[in-house]
Amino acid sequence: MIEPTVSRNFEPDIPDIVIRRLPIYVRTLRALQESGIANVSSDQLAELIGVTAAQIRRDLSYFGKFGKQGKGYDTFHLEQAISQILKLDHKWDVALAGFGSLGHAIAHYRGFEPSSFRIAAIFDRNPEQLGRQIDGVTIMSDRCIAGEVARLGIQIGIIAVPAANAQDVAAALVEGGIHALINYAPVVLKTPPNVLVREIDPIGALQSMTYYLEGEHE
Amino acid sequence: MIEPTVSRNFEPDIPDIVIRRLPIYVRTLRALQESGIANVSSDQLAELIGVTAAQIRRDLSYFGKFGKQGKGYDTFHLEQAISQILKLDHKWDVALAGFGSLGHAIAHYRGFEPSSFRIAAIFDRNPEQLGRQIDGVTIMSDRCIAGEVARLGIQIGIIAVPAANAQDVAAALVEGGIHALINYAPVVLKTPPNVLVREIDPIGALQSMTYYLEGEHE
DNA sequence: TAGATTGTTAATCGATTAACAATC
DNA sequence: TAGATTGTTAATCGATTAACAATC
């Protein structure tokens, strides 16, 4: 919901929903390589991911031809190709706003090494956190957000602050030149149309699942 | 992606995408009430949420008539009605698998009090964590998952373990009788069709955003 | 060559939007 | 009553799927 108004890319017109599926293809192709599997058909890949083979072929066709008829796809080459399309072949600096337990979890996440992302700045409102070093990054005050983001030329921000501060923090990040935001706060952010926002909303996910569950528990 | 095959609910046929929007309506209506606003039109609500008024009215029409022509919606009554549809009017026990920094952040999250969810069981693989008490809940071994979930009659699970263990943990939770899963692990889980799975995938979100960003950073 | 599987088009399906009669 | 806004239907838009000719 609340899908991005994208204005930075001028590819013909590739649906955002296709772009959002590409990371799953990359992930699965990497897992296959690690299992020593050099080749997959769209049927096999579909089975692993839980989608249809037609969807995979259709998705890929937006970007070119990556397979061989009768053979399928080379896991290494297809992964490289999609990684390049997503620009995952170089590192991106990320600004993390909020260093509570969620921010801590984000900063310490090592589920994806080597990763294309690096926490290059951390901000927190709590004075006790200020000056603390995390992997060589010094936690700074929220008041430094715009200046520091601009100074470092950071394009991606993660909002992990309480709902009440999320809008102000978002505004500061945008002021600093951020173009893409991951928002963990349960708040609809007001941002300019050239800023891409993706919501991470586990509470919303929980709240929508109970609809399907059996009634009177507890 | 990988949408749920739902088999527990037999409502005519309300699209899951509509169900997934309802928590945002609830959240926004609660915020309005806290601001002392007793009434909203679909236009105002749409503006706040960033969707169209037509979509809101259409979504609500799946469940009944909640507004008054010429007047709009009573924020209290509409929130109550949607909360009831989502079954948020009573508490749900949740099993948390994984008590690393992510599990810790989930267990300590207080962004939504009073919440309809209560962490009623915590499991971790790390022997050092075992026996530790978190809000009156004792961390237990992964080996206890199925038994404990069954004993407590828990229907909802959260997977916050490393990718490598996620499938096993999911299987144990399902064995214990879990019907709904929130999955933070970057892995496509294999679950029976009557189990609802929602993916929380911040890394995927990041990886799909770089597609839209300007090239050669770093 | 024969068999398998891609890439692509057209058909289908589903979700969003626009419009407006009903009605508070 | 007049004005505003709902609830709902039909039109539009977009995404998924099925099918198959191309080709490795």
XYZ file of C-alpha atoms (C1' of nucleotides) in Angstrom:
484
model
C 0.000 0.000 0.000
C 1.024 3.577 -0.557
C 3.173 2.763 -3.487
C 6.047 4.983 -4.506
C 5.869 7.767 -6.988
C 9.157 7.183 -8.643
C 10.842 9.911 -10.558
C 14.501 8.997 -10.653
C 14.449 6.235 -13.194
C 13.383 6.514 -16.787
C 13.286 2.900 -17.958
C 10.333 2.369 -20.308
C 7.869 1.246 -17.675
C 8.796 -1.665 -15.552
C 6.212 -2.230 -12.818
C 7.488 -1.677 -9.287
C 6.011 -5.011 -8.301
C 8.441 -6.694 -10.681
C 11.364 -4.757 -9.199
C 10.288 -5.849 -5.750
C 10.445 -9.494 -6.772
C 13.990 -9.313 -8.115
C 15.703 -9.561 -4.698
C 14.013 -12.917 -4.139
C 15.383 -14.165 -7.426
C 18.858 -12.986 -6.447
C 18.617 -14.638 -3.052
C 17.425 -17.931 -4.474
C 20.042 -17.951 -7.214
C 22.756 -17.350 -4.617
C 21.475 -20.243 -2.526
C 21.539 -22.479 -5.609
C 25.125 -21.496 -6.351
C 26.114 -22.325 -2.800
C 24.562 -25.751 -3.284
C 26.757 -26.136 -6.336
C 23.855 -25.978 -8.776
C 24.939 -24.214 -11.936
C 21.706 -24.311 -13.875
C 17.958 -23.936 -13.275
C 14.852 -23.925 -15.390
C 12.134 -21.364 -14.752
C 10.029 -24.290 -13.553
C 12.522 -25.286 -10.888
C 13.090 -21.711 -9.788
C 9.344 -21.155 -9.592
C 8.934 -24.205 -7.412
C 11.640 -22.979 -5.021
C 10.204 -19.487 -4.758
C 6.558 -20.427 -4.768
C 5.450 -18.527 -7.866
C 4.648 -19.586 -11.434
C 7.303 -20.190 -14.047
C 5.416 -17.887 -16.392
C 5.790 -15.044 -13.937
C 9.525 -15.516 -13.676
C 9.998 -15.582 -17.438
C 7.718 -12.583 -17.856
C 9.555 -10.645 -15.134
C 12.951 -11.341 -16.684
C 11.727 -10.442 -20.147
C 11.458 -6.811 -19.044
C 15.230 -6.699 -18.865
C 16.464 -8.944 -21.652
C 17.118 -12.585 -22.492
C 18.997 -14.527 -19.862
C 18.243 -18.173 -20.561
C 18.866 -20.834 -23.175
C 15.970 -22.727 -24.691
C 16.078 -26.342 -23.692
C 18.616 -25.544 -20.965
C 17.314 -22.949 -18.535
C 19.363 -20.312 -16.750
C 22.955 -20.265 -15.552
C 22.575 -19.490 -11.855
C 25.762 -17.467 -11.691
C 25.134 -15.345 -14.753
C 21.479 -14.713 -14.003
C 22.298 -13.698 -10.443
C 25.000 -11.354 -11.709
C 22.635 -9.855 -14.238
C 19.843 -9.197 -11.762
C 22.281 -7.889 -9.149
C 23.542 -5.444 -11.730
C 20.014 -4.378 -12.675
C 19.343 -3.686 -8.988
C 22.731 -1.942 -8.689
C 23.776 -4.337 -5.943
C 27.237 -4.639 -7.467
C 28.532 -1.774 -5.414
C 28.138 -0.671 -1.801
C 25.511 1.788 -0.665
C 25.812 3.964 2.405
C 22.786 3.994 4.667
C 21.774 6.396 7.429
C 20.107 4.786 10.428
C 17.832 7.012 12.505
C 17.020 5.550 15.901
C 19.270 3.378 17.998
C 16.809 1.756 20.367
C 16.470 -2.008 20.370
C 15.206 -1.988 16.784
C 18.030 0.233 15.540
C 20.431 -1.986 17.415
C 19.053 -5.072 15.690
C 19.348 -3.382 12.302
C 22.914 -2.256 12.885
C 23.989 -5.681 14.067
C 22.215 -7.653 11.383
C 24.669 -9.972 9.687
C 22.283 -12.251 7.862
C 23.501 -11.172 4.466
C 27.243 -10.920 4.249
C 28.697 -9.739 2.036
C 26.022 -7.090 1.838
C 25.627 -4.178 -0.537
C 24.741 -1.892 2.335
C 26.784 -0.224 5.026
C 25.475 1.752 7.982
C 27.487 4.938 7.489
C 25.710 7.200 9.976
C 23.632 6.606 13.099
C 21.408 9.132 14.827
C 19.576 9.009 18.108
C 17.639 11.428 20.230
C 18.817 9.968 23.543
C 21.802 11.961 24.885
C 23.172 8.865 26.602
C 23.785 7.227 23.251
C 25.649 10.152 21.723
C 29.298 9.624 20.960
C 29.009 5.861 21.238
C 30.877 4.058 18.475
C 29.252 1.254 16.478
C 31.551 -0.400 13.954
C 33.481 2.817 13.621
C 30.381 4.979 13.275
C 29.722 7.565 15.980
C 26.137 8.004 17.116
C 25.110 11.601 16.598
C 22.191 13.734 17.685
C 19.024 13.898 15.641
C 19.851 17.554 15.173
C 22.809 16.572 13.002
C 20.761 14.491 10.564
C 20.381 16.855 7.625
C 23.947 18.166 7.775
C 25.612 14.808 8.187
C 23.559 13.056 5.532
C 24.374 15.860 3.108
C 28.057 15.832 4.035
C 28.344 12.095 3.427
C 26.111 12.134 0.358
C 23.928 9.360 1.712
C 20.919 8.424 -0.415
C 19.203 5.774 1.722
C 17.687 6.178 5.181
C 16.161 3.801 7.695
C 13.654 5.166 10.166
C 13.663 3.183 13.416
C 12.437 5.874 15.786
C 9.145 5.993 17.731
C 6.050 6.937 15.738
C 5.910 10.364 17.366
C 9.306 11.376 15.932
C 9.170 9.618 12.604
C 7.812 12.499 10.551
C 10.403 14.991 11.849
C 13.215 12.534 11.292
C 11.964 11.795 7.784
C 11.882 15.502 7.006
C 15.454 15.926 8.258
C 16.675 12.961 6.217
C 14.982 14.310 3.117
C 16.428 17.738 3.791
C 19.855 16.098 3.852
C 19.255 14.644 0.406
C 17.924 11.154 1.073
C 16.066 9.625 -1.881
C 14.919 6.303 -0.437
C 13.481 5.479 2.971
C 12.743 2.283 4.836
C 10.127 3.161 7.433
C 9.621 0.975 10.484
C 7.453 3.527 12.303
C 3.701 2.853 12.225
C 2.980 6.202 10.620
C 2.241 7.296 7.069
C 5.111 9.626 6.211
C 4.610 12.782 4.223
C 7.489 13.002 1.779
C 8.093 14.690 -1.581
C 7.109 12.613 -4.610
C 10.731 12.000 -5.622
C 11.416 10.108 -2.374
C 10.767 6.384 -2.443
C 9.337 4.981 0.781
C 8.940 1.323 1.694
C 7.009 0.443 4.810
C 8.092 -2.342 7.145
C 5.023 -3.060 9.205
C 5.130 -6.258 11.244
C 2.362 -5.061 13.563
C 0.104 -4.435 10.600
C 0.970 -7.905 9.334
C -0.014 -9.426 12.682
C -3.197 -7.382 12.853
C -4.260 -8.546 9.418
C -3.545 -12.208 10.136
C -5.924 -12.509 13.065
C -8.772 -11.927 10.641
C -8.235 -15.451 9.391
C -7.780 -17.122 12.780
C -10.311 -18.962 14.884
C -12.249 -16.752 17.246
C -12.212 -16.580 20.979
C -8.680 -17.254 22.013
C -8.173 -16.005 25.582
C 4.597 -11.903 -2.963
C 3.834 -15.516 -2.182
C 0.370 -14.756 -1.021
C -1.381 -16.951 1.472
C -3.619 -19.828 0.641
C -6.184 -19.223 3.277
C -8.478 -21.961 4.380
C -9.676 -20.971 7.818
C -12.141 -18.279 6.906
C -15.240 -18.690 4.825
C -16.383 -15.124 4.230
C -17.751 -14.738 0.698
C -14.529 -13.580 -0.921
C -12.847 -10.588 0.495
C -9.466 -10.000 -1.148
C -6.489 -10.402 1.163
C -5.176 -7.069 -0.064
C -8.230 -5.416 1.472
C -7.662 -7.232 4.778
C -4.067 -6.042 4.759
C -5.179 -2.422 4.490
C -7.536 -2.578 7.459
C -4.811 -2.160 10.122
C -3.846 1.166 8.569
C -7.417 2.331 8.838
C -7.527 1.271 12.490
C -4.261 3.033 13.228
C -5.335 6.250 11.560
C -8.749 6.237 13.224
C -7.081 5.786 16.611
C -4.785 8.724 15.934
C -7.776 10.854 14.979
C -9.560 9.933 18.200
C -6.489 10.894 20.191
C -6.567 14.263 18.459
C -10.157 14.612 19.615
C -11.579 14.289 16.111
C -14.878 12.436 16.249
C -15.743 12.412 12.571
C -14.013 11.945 9.194
C -15.087 11.800 5.602
C -13.585 9.203 3.287
C -11.858 12.122 1.543
C -10.117 13.256 4.703
C -9.159 9.732 5.684
C -7.820 9.085 2.194
C -5.690 12.214 2.367
C -4.217 11.125 5.707
C -3.432 7.609 4.533
C -2.352 8.472 1.027
C -4.900 6.436 -0.904
C -8.089 7.348 -2.786
C -11.400 7.929 -1.067
C -13.002 5.517 -3.490
C -10.712 2.763 -2.317
C -11.612 3.331 1.307
C -15.340 3.279 0.619
C -14.976 0.204 -1.578
C -12.910 -1.590 1.061
C -15.422 -0.858 3.800
C -18.334 -1.910 1.612
C -17.108 -5.502 1.801
C -18.081 -5.507 5.462
C -21.154 -3.328 5.720
C -22.261 0.291 5.964
C -20.368 2.352 8.496
C -20.894 5.962 7.447
C -23.622 8.539 7.153
C -24.233 10.310 3.865
C -23.403 13.956 4.161
C -21.555 13.340 7.441
C -18.779 10.776 7.013
C -17.656 8.246 9.603
C -17.622 8.335 13.388
C -13.959 7.672 14.181
C -14.734 5.733 17.336
C -17.397 3.499 15.864
C -15.555 2.800 12.630
C -12.392 1.924 14.530
C -14.369 -0.392 16.806
C -16.028 -2.030 13.832
C -12.791 -2.676 11.944
C -11.021 -3.827 15.101
C -13.798 -6.332 15.597
C -13.590 -7.514 11.984
C -9.865 -8.092 12.487
C -10.558 -9.733 15.857
C -8.333 -7.244 17.618
C -10.843 -6.898 20.434
C -9.195 -9.663 22.390
C -5.606 -10.664 23.134
C -3.666 -13.135 21.052
C -0.775 -15.189 22.347
C 2.293 -15.215 20.140
C 5.289 -17.548 20.093
C 8.609 -15.876 19.364
C 11.331 -18.085 17.892
C 14.782 -16.527 18.102
C 16.029 -14.240 20.812
C 18.995 -12.588 19.123
C 19.011 -8.845 18.675
C 15.978 -9.018 16.396
C 14.004 -11.207 18.780
C 15.007 -8.880 21.566
C 13.700 -5.873 19.633
C 10.426 -7.677 18.929
C 9.920 -8.705 22.560
C 10.654 -5.208 23.822
C 8.571 -3.375 21.257
C 6.150 -1.064 23.011
C 5.094 1.116 20.108
C 1.504 -0.043 20.280
C 0.158 -0.230 23.788
C -2.373 -1.438 24.534
C -1.662 -4.158 22.017
C -3.739 -7.166 21.018
C -0.668 -9.370 21.122
C 1.306 -10.902 23.927
C 4.569 -12.797 23.638
C 3.556 -15.950 25.513
C 6.537 -18.163 24.638
C 10.124 -17.524 23.586
C 12.501 -20.034 22.078
C 16.203 -19.850 21.329
C 18.857 -22.247 20.191
C 21.618 -20.660 22.269
C 22.031 -22.530 25.590
C 23.192 -19.328 27.296
C 19.770 -17.795 26.810
C 17.824 -20.719 28.227
C 15.964 -20.119 31.453
C 16.234 -16.368 31.156
C 12.984 -14.622 32.044
C 11.510 -11.934 29.798
C 8.367 -10.305 31.163
C 7.553 -13.481 33.015
C 8.210 -15.723 30.018
C 11.046 -18.238 30.294
C 13.223 -18.712 27.237
C 13.142 -22.356 26.220
C 15.106 -24.519 23.851
C 14.136 -24.838 20.202
C 13.517 -28.491 20.975
C 10.530 -27.496 23.099
C 8.780 -25.557 20.352
C 6.145 -28.033 19.177
C 5.243 -29.238 22.657
C 5.050 -25.845 24.267
C 3.108 -24.231 21.443
C 0.613 -27.082 21.581
C 0.386 -26.929 25.380
C -0.366 -23.215 25.334
C -2.618 -23.416 22.281
C -0.735 -20.638 20.520
C -1.875 -19.857 16.976
C 0.622 -17.179 15.914
C 4.381 -17.505 15.529
C 7.178 -15.082 14.753
C 10.331 -16.421 13.152
C 13.363 -14.335 14.076
C 16.073 -16.974 13.714
C 18.905 -17.099 11.164
C 17.987 -18.198 7.648
C 19.664 -21.561 8.114
C 17.295 -22.544 10.952
C 14.125 -20.905 9.759
C 12.644 -23.888 7.947
C 13.154 -26.258 10.870
C 11.718 -23.760 13.316
C 8.728 -23.164 11.036
C 8.105 -26.905 10.852
C 8.216 -27.197 14.648
C 5.840 -24.280 15.099
C 3.423 -25.768 12.586
C 3.709 -29.139 14.290
C 2.693 -27.418 17.520
C -0.452 -26.096 15.854
C 0.532 -22.611 14.661
C -1.772 -21.246 11.939
C -0.127 -17.888 11.189
C 3.532 -16.981 10.817
C 5.460 -13.753 10.577
C 8.745 -14.603 8.905
C 11.765 -12.325 9.260
C 14.201 -14.870 7.832
C 15.241 -14.297 4.198
C 14.022 -17.719 3.157
C 10.897 -18.943 1.406
C 9.258 -21.224 3.948
C 7.589 -24.457 2.982
C 4.393 -24.690 4.990
C 1.060 -26.487 4.621
C -1.581 -24.533 2.688
C -3.646 -23.862 5.797
C -0.817 -21.860 7.384
C -0.778 -18.144 6.630
C 2.696 -16.668 6.201
C 3.601 -12.991 5.982
C 7.126 -12.048 5.039
C 8.950 -9.171 6.692
C 11.820 -8.444 4.363
C 13.652 -5.185 4.986
C 16.730 -6.366 3.081
C 14.611 -7.147 0.061
C 13.063 -3.711 0.379
C 16.503 -2.096 0.399
C 17.689 -4.211 -2.506
C 14.716 -3.188 -4.596
C 15.090 0.516 -3.817
C 18.595 0.838 -5.207
C 17.175 0.106 -8.643
C 15.732 3.607 -8.628
C 18.781 5.394 -7.218
C 21.504 7.241 -9.062
C 24.418 5.081 -10.148
C 27.957 5.047 -8.956
C 27.842 5.779 -5.290
C 31.132 4.662 -3.698
C 17.626 -34.594 -35.008
C 14.346 -34.834 -30.903
C 13.372 -32.930 -26.561
C 13.239 -29.319 -23.532
C 12.607 -24.835 -22.244
C 12.798 -20.061 -23.325
C 10.728 -15.465 -24.648
C 6.574 -13.330 -25.940
C 1.850 -12.553 -27.137
C -2.913 -12.734 -26.244
C -6.452 -14.069 -22.850
C -7.805 -13.920 -18.281
C -8.214 -12.415 -13.971
C -8.421 -9.133 -10.264
C -7.960 -4.605 -8.278
C -8.602 0.362 -8.596
C -11.047 4.269 -9.991
C -14.761 7.221 -11.616
C -19.269 8.356 -11.451
C -23.641 8.958 -9.520
C -28.086 7.712 -7.402
C -29.379 7.230 -2.680
C -29.827 9.491 1.527
C -28.403 11.645 5.832
C -34.795 21.883 2.002
C -29.893 22.183 0.090
C -25.422 20.411 0.523
C -22.439 16.863 1.443
C -20.909 12.434 1.346
C -21.882 7.633 1.339
C -22.405 2.933 -0.866
C -22.320 0.693 -5.158
C -22.020 -0.244 -10.001
C -19.684 -0.150 -14.280
C -15.431 1.212 -16.646
C -10.672 1.191 -16.528
C -6.424 -0.177 -15.571
C -2.768 -3.355 -14.536
C -0.908 -7.814 -13.351
C -0.899 -12.807 -13.924
C -1.372 -16.815 -16.560
C -1.712 -19.897 -20.499
C -0.169 -21.126 -24.699
C 3.019 -21.781 -28.249
C 6.359 -20.565 -31.906
C 11.223 -19.976 -31.716
C 15.416 -22.113 -30.775
C 19.122 -24.092 -28.064
